[in-house]
PDB file of C-alpha atoms in Angstrom:
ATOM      1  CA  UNK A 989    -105.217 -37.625  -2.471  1.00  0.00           C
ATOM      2  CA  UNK A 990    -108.057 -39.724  -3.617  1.00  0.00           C
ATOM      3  CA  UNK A 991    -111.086 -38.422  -5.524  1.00  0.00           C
ATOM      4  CA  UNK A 992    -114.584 -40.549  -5.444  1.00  0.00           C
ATOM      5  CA  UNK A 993    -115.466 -39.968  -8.879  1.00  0.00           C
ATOM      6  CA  UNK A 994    -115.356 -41.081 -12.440  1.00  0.00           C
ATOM      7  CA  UNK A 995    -112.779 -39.534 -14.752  1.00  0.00           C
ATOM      8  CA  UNK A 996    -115.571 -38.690 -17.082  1.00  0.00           C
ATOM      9  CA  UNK A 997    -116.852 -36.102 -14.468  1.00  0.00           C
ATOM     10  CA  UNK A 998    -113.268 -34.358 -14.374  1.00  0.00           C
ATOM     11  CA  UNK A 999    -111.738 -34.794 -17.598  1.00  0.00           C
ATOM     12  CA  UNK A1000    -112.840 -34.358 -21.375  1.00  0.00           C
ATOM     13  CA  UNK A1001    -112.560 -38.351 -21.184  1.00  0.00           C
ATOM     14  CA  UNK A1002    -108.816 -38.829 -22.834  1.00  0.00           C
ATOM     15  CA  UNK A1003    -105.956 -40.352 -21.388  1.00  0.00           C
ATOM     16  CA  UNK A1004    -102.631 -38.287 -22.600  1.00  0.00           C
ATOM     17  CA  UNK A1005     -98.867 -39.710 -22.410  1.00  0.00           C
ATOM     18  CA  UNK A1006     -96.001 -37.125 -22.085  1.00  0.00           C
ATOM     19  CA  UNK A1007     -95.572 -36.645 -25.657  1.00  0.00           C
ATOM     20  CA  UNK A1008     -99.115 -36.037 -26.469  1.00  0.00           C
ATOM     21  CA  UNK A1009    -100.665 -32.582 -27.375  1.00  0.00           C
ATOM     22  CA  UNK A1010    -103.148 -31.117 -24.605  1.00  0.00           C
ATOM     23  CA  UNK A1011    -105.153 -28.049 -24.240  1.00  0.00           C
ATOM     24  CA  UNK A1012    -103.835 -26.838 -21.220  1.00  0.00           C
ATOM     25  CA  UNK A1013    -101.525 -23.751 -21.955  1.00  0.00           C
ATOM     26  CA  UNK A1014    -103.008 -21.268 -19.862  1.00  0.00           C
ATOM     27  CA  UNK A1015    -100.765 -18.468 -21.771  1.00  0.00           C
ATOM     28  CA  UNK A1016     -98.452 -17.935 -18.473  1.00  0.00           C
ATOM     29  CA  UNK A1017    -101.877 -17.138 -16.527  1.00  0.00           C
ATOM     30  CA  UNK A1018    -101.771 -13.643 -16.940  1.00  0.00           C
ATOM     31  CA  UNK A1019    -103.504 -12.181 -14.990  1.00  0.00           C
ATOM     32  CA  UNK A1020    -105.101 -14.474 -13.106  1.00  0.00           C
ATOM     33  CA  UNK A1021    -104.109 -16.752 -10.045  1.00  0.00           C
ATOM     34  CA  UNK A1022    -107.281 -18.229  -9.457  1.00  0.00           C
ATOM     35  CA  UNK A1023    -105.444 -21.766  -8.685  1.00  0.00           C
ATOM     36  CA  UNK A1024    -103.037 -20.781  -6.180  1.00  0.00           C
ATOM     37  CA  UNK A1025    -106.091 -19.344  -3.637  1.00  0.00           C
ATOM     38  CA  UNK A1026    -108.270 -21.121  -2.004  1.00  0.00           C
ATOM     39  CA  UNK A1027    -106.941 -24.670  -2.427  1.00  0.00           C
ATOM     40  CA  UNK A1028    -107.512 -25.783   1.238  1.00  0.00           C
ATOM     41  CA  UNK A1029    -104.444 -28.383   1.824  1.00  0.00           C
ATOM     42  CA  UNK A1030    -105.013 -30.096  -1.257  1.00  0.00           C
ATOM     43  CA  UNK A1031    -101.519 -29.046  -2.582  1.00  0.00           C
ATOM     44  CA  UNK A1032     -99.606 -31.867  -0.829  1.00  0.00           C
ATOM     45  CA  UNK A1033     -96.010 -31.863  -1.045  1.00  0.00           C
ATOM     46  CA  UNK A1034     -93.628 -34.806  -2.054  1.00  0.00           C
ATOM     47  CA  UNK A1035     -90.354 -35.462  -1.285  1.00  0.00           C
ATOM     48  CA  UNK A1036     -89.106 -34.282  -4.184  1.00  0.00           C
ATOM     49  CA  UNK A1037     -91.187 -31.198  -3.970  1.00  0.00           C
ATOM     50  CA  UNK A1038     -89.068 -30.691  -0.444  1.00  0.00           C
ATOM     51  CA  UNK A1039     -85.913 -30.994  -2.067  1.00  0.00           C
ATOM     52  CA  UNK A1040     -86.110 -28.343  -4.572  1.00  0.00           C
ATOM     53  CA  UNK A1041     -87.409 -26.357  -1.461  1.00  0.00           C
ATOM     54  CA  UNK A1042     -84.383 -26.996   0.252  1.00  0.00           C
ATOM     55  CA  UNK A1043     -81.826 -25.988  -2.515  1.00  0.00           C
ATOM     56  CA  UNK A1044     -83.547 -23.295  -3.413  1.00  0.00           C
ATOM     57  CA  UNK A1045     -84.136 -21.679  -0.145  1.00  0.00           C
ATOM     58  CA  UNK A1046     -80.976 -23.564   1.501  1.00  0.00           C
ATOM     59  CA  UNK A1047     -83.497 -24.001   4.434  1.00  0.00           C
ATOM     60  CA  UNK A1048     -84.916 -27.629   5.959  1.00  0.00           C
ATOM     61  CA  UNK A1049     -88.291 -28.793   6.618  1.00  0.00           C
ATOM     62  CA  UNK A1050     -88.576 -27.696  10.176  1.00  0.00           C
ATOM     63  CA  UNK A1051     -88.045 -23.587   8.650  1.00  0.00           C
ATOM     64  CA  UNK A1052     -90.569 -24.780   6.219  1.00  0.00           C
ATOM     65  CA  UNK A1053     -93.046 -24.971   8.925  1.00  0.00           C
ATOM     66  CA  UNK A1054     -92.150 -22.573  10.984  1.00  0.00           C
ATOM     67  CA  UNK A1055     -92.554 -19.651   8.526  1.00  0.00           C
ATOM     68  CA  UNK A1056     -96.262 -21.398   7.961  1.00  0.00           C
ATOM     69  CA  UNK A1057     -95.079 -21.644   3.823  1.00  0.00           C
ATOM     70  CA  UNK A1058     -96.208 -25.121   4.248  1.00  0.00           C
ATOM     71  CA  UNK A1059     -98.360 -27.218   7.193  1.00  0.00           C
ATOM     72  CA  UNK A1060     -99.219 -31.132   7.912  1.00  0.00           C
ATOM     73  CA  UNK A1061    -102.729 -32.455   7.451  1.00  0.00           C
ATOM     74  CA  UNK A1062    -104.266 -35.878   7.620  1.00  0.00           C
ATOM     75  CA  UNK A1063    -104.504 -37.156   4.014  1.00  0.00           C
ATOM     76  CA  UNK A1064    -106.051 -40.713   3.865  1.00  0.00           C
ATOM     77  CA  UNK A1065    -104.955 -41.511   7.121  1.00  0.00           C
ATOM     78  CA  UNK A1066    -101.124 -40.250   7.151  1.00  0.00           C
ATOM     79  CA  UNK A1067     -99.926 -37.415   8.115  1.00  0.00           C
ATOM     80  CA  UNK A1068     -98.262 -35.728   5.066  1.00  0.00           C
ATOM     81  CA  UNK A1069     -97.171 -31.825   4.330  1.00  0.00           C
ATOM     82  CA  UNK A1070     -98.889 -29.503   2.043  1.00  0.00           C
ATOM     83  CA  UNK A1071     -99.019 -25.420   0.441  1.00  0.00           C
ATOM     84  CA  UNK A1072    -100.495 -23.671   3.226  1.00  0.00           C
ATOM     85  CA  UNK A1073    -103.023 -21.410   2.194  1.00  0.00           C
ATOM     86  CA  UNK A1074    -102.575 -17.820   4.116  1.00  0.00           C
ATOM     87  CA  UNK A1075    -104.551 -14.393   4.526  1.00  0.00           C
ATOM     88  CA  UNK A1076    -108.088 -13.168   3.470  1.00  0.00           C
ATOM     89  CA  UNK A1077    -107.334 -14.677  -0.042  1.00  0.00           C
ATOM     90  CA  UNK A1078    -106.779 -17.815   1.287  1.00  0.00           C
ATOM     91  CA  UNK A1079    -103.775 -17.946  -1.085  1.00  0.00           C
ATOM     92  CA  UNK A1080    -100.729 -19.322  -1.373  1.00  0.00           C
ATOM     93  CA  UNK A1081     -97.338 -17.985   0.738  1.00  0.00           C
ATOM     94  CA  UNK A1082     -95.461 -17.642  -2.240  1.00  0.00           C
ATOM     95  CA  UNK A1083     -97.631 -15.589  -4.807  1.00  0.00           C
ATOM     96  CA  UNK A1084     -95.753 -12.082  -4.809  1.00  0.00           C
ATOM     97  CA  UNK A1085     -97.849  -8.718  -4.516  1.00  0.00           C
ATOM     98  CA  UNK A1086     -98.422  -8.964  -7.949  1.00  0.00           C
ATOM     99  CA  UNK A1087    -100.288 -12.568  -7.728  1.00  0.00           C
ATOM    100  CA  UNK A1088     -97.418 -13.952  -9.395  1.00  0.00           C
ATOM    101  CA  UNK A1089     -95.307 -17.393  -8.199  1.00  0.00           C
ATOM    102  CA  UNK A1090     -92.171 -16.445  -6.622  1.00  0.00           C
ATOM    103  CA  UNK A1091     -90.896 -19.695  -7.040  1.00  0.00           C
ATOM    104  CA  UNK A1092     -92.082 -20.849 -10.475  1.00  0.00           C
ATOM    105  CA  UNK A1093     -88.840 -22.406 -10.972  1.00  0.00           C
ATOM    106  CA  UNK A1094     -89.093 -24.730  -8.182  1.00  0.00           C
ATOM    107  CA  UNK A1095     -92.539 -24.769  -7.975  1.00  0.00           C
ATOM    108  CA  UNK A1096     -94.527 -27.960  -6.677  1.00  0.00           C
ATOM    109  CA  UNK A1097     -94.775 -30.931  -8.898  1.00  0.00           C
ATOM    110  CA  UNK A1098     -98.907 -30.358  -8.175  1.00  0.00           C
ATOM    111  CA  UNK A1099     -98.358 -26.958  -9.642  1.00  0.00           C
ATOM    112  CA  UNK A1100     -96.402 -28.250 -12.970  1.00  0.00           C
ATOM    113  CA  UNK A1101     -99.692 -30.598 -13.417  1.00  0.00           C
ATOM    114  CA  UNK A1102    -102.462 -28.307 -13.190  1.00  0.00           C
ATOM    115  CA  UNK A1103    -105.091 -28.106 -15.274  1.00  0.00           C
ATOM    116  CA  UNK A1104    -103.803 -31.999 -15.739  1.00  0.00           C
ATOM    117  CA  UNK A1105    -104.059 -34.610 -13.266  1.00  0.00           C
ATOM    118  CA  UNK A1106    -102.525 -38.503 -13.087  1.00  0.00           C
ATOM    119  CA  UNK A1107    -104.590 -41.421 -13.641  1.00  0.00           C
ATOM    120  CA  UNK A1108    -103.089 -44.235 -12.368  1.00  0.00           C
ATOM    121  CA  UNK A1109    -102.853 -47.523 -13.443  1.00  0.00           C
ATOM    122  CA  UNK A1110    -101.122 -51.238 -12.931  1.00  0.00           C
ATOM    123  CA  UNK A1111     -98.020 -50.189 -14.586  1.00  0.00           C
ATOM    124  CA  UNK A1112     -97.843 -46.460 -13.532  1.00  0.00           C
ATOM    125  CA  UNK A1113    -100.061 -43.500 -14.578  1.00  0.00           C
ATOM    126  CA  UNK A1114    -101.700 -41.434 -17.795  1.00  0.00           C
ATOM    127  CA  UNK A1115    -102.564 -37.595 -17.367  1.00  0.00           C
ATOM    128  CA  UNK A1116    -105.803 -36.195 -17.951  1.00  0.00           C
ATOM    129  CA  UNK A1117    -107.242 -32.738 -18.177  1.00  0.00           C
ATOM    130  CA  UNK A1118    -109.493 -31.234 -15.888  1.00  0.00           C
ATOM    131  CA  UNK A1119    -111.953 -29.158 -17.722  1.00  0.00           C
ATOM    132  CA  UNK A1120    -113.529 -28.010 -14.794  1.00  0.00           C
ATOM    133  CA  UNK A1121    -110.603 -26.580 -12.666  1.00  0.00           C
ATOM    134  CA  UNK A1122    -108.875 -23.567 -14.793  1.00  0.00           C
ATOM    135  CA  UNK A1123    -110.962 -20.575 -15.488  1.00  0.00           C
ATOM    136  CA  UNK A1124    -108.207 -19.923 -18.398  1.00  0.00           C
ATOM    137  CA  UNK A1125    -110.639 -19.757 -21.515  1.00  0.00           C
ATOM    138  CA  UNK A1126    -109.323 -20.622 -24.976  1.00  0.00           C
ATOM    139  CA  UNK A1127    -106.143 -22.346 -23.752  1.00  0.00           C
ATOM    140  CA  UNK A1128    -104.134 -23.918 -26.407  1.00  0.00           C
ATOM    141  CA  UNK A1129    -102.473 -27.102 -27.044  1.00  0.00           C
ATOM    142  CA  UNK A1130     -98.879 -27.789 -25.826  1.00  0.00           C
ATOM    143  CA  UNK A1131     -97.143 -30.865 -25.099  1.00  0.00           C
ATOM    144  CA  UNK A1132     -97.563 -32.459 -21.862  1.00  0.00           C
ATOM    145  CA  UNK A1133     -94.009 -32.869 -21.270  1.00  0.00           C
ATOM    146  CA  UNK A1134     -93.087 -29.409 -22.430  1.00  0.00           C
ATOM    147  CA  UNK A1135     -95.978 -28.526 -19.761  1.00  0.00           C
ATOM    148  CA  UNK A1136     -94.863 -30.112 -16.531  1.00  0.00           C
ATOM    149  CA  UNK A1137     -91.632 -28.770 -17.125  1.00  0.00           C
ATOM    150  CA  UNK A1138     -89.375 -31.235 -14.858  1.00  0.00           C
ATOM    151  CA  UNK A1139     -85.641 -32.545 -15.870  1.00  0.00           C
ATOM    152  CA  UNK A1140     -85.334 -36.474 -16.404  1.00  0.00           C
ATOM    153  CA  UNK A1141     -88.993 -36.649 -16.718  1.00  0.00           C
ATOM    154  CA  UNK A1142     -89.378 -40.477 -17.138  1.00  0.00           C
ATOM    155  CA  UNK A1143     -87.154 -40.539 -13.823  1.00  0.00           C
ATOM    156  CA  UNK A1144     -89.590 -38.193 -12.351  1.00  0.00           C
ATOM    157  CA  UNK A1145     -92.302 -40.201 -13.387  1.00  0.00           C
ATOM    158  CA  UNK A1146     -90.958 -43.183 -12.022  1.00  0.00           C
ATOM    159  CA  UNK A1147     -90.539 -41.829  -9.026  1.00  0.00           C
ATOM    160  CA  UNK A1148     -94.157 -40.551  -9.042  1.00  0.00           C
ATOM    161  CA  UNK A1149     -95.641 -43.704  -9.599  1.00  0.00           C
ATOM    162  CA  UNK A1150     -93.344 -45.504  -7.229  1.00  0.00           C
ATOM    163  CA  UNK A1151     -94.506 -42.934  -4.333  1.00  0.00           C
ATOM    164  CA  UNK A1152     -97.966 -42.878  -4.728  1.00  0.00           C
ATOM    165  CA  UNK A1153     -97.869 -47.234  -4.659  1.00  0.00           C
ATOM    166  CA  UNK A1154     -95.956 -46.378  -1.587  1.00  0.00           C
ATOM    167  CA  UNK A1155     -98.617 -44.356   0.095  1.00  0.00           C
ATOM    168  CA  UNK A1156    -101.411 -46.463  -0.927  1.00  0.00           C
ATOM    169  CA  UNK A1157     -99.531 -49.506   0.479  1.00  0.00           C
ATOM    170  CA  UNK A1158     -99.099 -47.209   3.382  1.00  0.00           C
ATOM    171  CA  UNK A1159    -102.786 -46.182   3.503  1.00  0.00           C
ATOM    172  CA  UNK A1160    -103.967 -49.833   3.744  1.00  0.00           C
ATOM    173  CA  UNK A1161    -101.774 -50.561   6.648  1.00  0.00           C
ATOM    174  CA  UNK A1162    -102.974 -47.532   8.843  1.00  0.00           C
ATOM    175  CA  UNK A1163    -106.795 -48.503   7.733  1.00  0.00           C
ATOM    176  CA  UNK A1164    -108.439 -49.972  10.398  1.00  0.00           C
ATOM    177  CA  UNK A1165    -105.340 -49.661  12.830  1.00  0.00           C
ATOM    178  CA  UNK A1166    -105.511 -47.701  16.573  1.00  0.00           C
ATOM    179  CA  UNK A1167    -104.029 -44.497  17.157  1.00  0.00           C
ATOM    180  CA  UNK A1168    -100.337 -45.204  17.839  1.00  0.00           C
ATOM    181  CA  UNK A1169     -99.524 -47.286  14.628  1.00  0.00           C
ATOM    182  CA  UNK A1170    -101.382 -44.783  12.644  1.00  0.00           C
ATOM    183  CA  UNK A1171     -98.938 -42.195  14.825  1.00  0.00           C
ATOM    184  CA  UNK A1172     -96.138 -44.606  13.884  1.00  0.00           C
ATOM    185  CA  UNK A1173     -96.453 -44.733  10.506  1.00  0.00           C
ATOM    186  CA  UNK A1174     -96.509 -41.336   9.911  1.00  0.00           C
ATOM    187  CA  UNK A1175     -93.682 -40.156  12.063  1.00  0.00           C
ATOM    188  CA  UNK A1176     -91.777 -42.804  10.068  1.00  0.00           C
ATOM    189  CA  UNK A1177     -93.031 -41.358   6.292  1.00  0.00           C
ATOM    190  CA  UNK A1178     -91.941 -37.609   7.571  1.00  0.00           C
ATOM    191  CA  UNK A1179     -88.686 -38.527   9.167  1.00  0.00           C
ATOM    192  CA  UNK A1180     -87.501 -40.415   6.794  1.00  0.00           C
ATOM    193  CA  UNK A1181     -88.727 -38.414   3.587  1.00  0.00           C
ATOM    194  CA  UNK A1182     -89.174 -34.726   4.497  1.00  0.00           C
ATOM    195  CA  UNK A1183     -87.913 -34.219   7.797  1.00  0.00           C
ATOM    196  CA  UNK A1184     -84.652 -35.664   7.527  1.00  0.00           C
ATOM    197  CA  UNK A1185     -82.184 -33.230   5.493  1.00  0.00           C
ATOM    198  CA  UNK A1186     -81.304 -34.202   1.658  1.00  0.00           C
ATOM    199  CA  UNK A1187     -77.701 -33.124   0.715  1.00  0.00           C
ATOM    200  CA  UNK A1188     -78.440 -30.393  -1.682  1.00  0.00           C
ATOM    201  CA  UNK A1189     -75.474 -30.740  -3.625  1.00  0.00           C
ATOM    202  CA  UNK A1190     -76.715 -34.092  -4.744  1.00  0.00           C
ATOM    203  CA  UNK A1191     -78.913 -35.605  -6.908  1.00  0.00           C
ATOM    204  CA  UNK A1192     -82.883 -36.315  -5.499  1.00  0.00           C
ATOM    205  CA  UNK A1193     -83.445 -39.682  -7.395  1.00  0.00           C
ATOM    206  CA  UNK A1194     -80.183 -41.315  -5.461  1.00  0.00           C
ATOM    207  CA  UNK A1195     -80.923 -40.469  -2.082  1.00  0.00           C
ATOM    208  CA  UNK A1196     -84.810 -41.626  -1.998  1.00  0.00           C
ATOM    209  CA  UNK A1197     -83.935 -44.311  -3.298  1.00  0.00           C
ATOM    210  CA  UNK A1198     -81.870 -44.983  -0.131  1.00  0.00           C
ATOM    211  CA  UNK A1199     -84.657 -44.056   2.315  1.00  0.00           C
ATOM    212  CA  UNK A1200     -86.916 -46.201   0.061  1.00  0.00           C
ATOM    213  CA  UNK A1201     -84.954 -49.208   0.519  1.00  0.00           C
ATOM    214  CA  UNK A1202     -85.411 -48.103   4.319  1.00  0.00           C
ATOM    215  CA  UNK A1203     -89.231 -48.365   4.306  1.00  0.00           C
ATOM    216  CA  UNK A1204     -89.035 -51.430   2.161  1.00  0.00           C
ATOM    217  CA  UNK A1205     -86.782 -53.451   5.076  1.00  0.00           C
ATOM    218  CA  UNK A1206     -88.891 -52.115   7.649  1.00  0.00           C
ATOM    219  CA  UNK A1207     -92.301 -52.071   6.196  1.00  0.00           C
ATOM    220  CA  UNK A1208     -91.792 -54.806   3.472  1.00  0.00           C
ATOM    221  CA  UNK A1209     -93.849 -52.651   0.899  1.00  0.00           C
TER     222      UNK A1209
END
């Protein structure tokens, strides 16, 4: 999801790498959950973040939908899943009664990030911090690896940077386009990524690879 403005509205005005120090330990939020309520559709789901959904849950993405856990929205012209916010709260379907995540473990990779965010670049991204988004006062400094919490993280942030190219590439060729290659283009992102099943007892990284090779024969991109 784009944002139209600087970094040095959002962020303290430093670019971190995954082995950098950050003030963005939040002490394991106690109790607060201010960031999972109210977030609109903003939390938009990779495939990667469907994966872990599906071996977790053993469920696909139509039961995703279905139980209203997660819904599809518009996001710079495609068509793309996201946390579905639910209730008076406006919060998110998987805080438990006590406003804590019931899936921490296999929690979003949106999730991981926050209070960071990615800036992205030629050659792949940097994180920043958002010093306007957590209420969280006095956080502490932890390492931004240690922080997003994600196995094989250069893998992971590979893929990342590989996706969102992907998407923008995507963007540009919806831009300007009528209705049913818009339609096209998305049906072909969801199918391909999130709709179609991913063998849970294998690895993620393989088998987008595979449907990326897909898009790339199709779409060139």
């Amino acid at each position: 999801m784009r944002r139209n403005c600087s970094l040095e509205e959002l962020s303290d005005g430093k670019l971190y790498k995954s082995n950098d120090m950050v003030r963005a330990n939040c002490m394991d939020c106690k109790g607060c959950f201010d960031c999972c309520q109210g977030m609109g559709n903003s939390i938009v789901l990779d495939p990667l973040d469907i994966h872990r959904f599906m071996v977790h849950f053993k469920q696909n993405f139509q039961e995703f939908l279905e139980q209203g856990f997660i819904e599809l929205n518009v996001v710079d012209g495609i068509i793309l899943p996201n946390l579905r916010m639910t209730g008076s709260q406006e919060a998110c379907g998987f805080l438990d009664k006590n406003g804590r995540c019931s899936i921490h473990a296999h929690r979003p990779g949106i999730c991981r990030l926050f209070p960071l965010g990615r800036y992205y670049e030629e050659e792949g991204f940097k994180y920043f911090l958002q010093t306007h988004e957590c209420k969280k006062e006095n956080r502490t400094k932890v390492k931004v690896k240690k922080w997003i919490d994600t196995p094989n993280l250069k893998q992971y942030e590979s893929f990342v940077a590989d996706w969102h190219n992907f998407l923008m590439r995507m963007e540009e060729r919806v831009e300007g386009a009528d209705e049913a290659t818009s339609k096209q283009v998305s049906m072909f992102l969801l199918q391909t990524f999130y709709i179609k099943p991913y063998d849970r007892s294998v690895e993620f990284y393989p088998q987008y690879e595979e449907r990326r090779a897909q898009a790339k024969m199709i779409f060139h991109v």
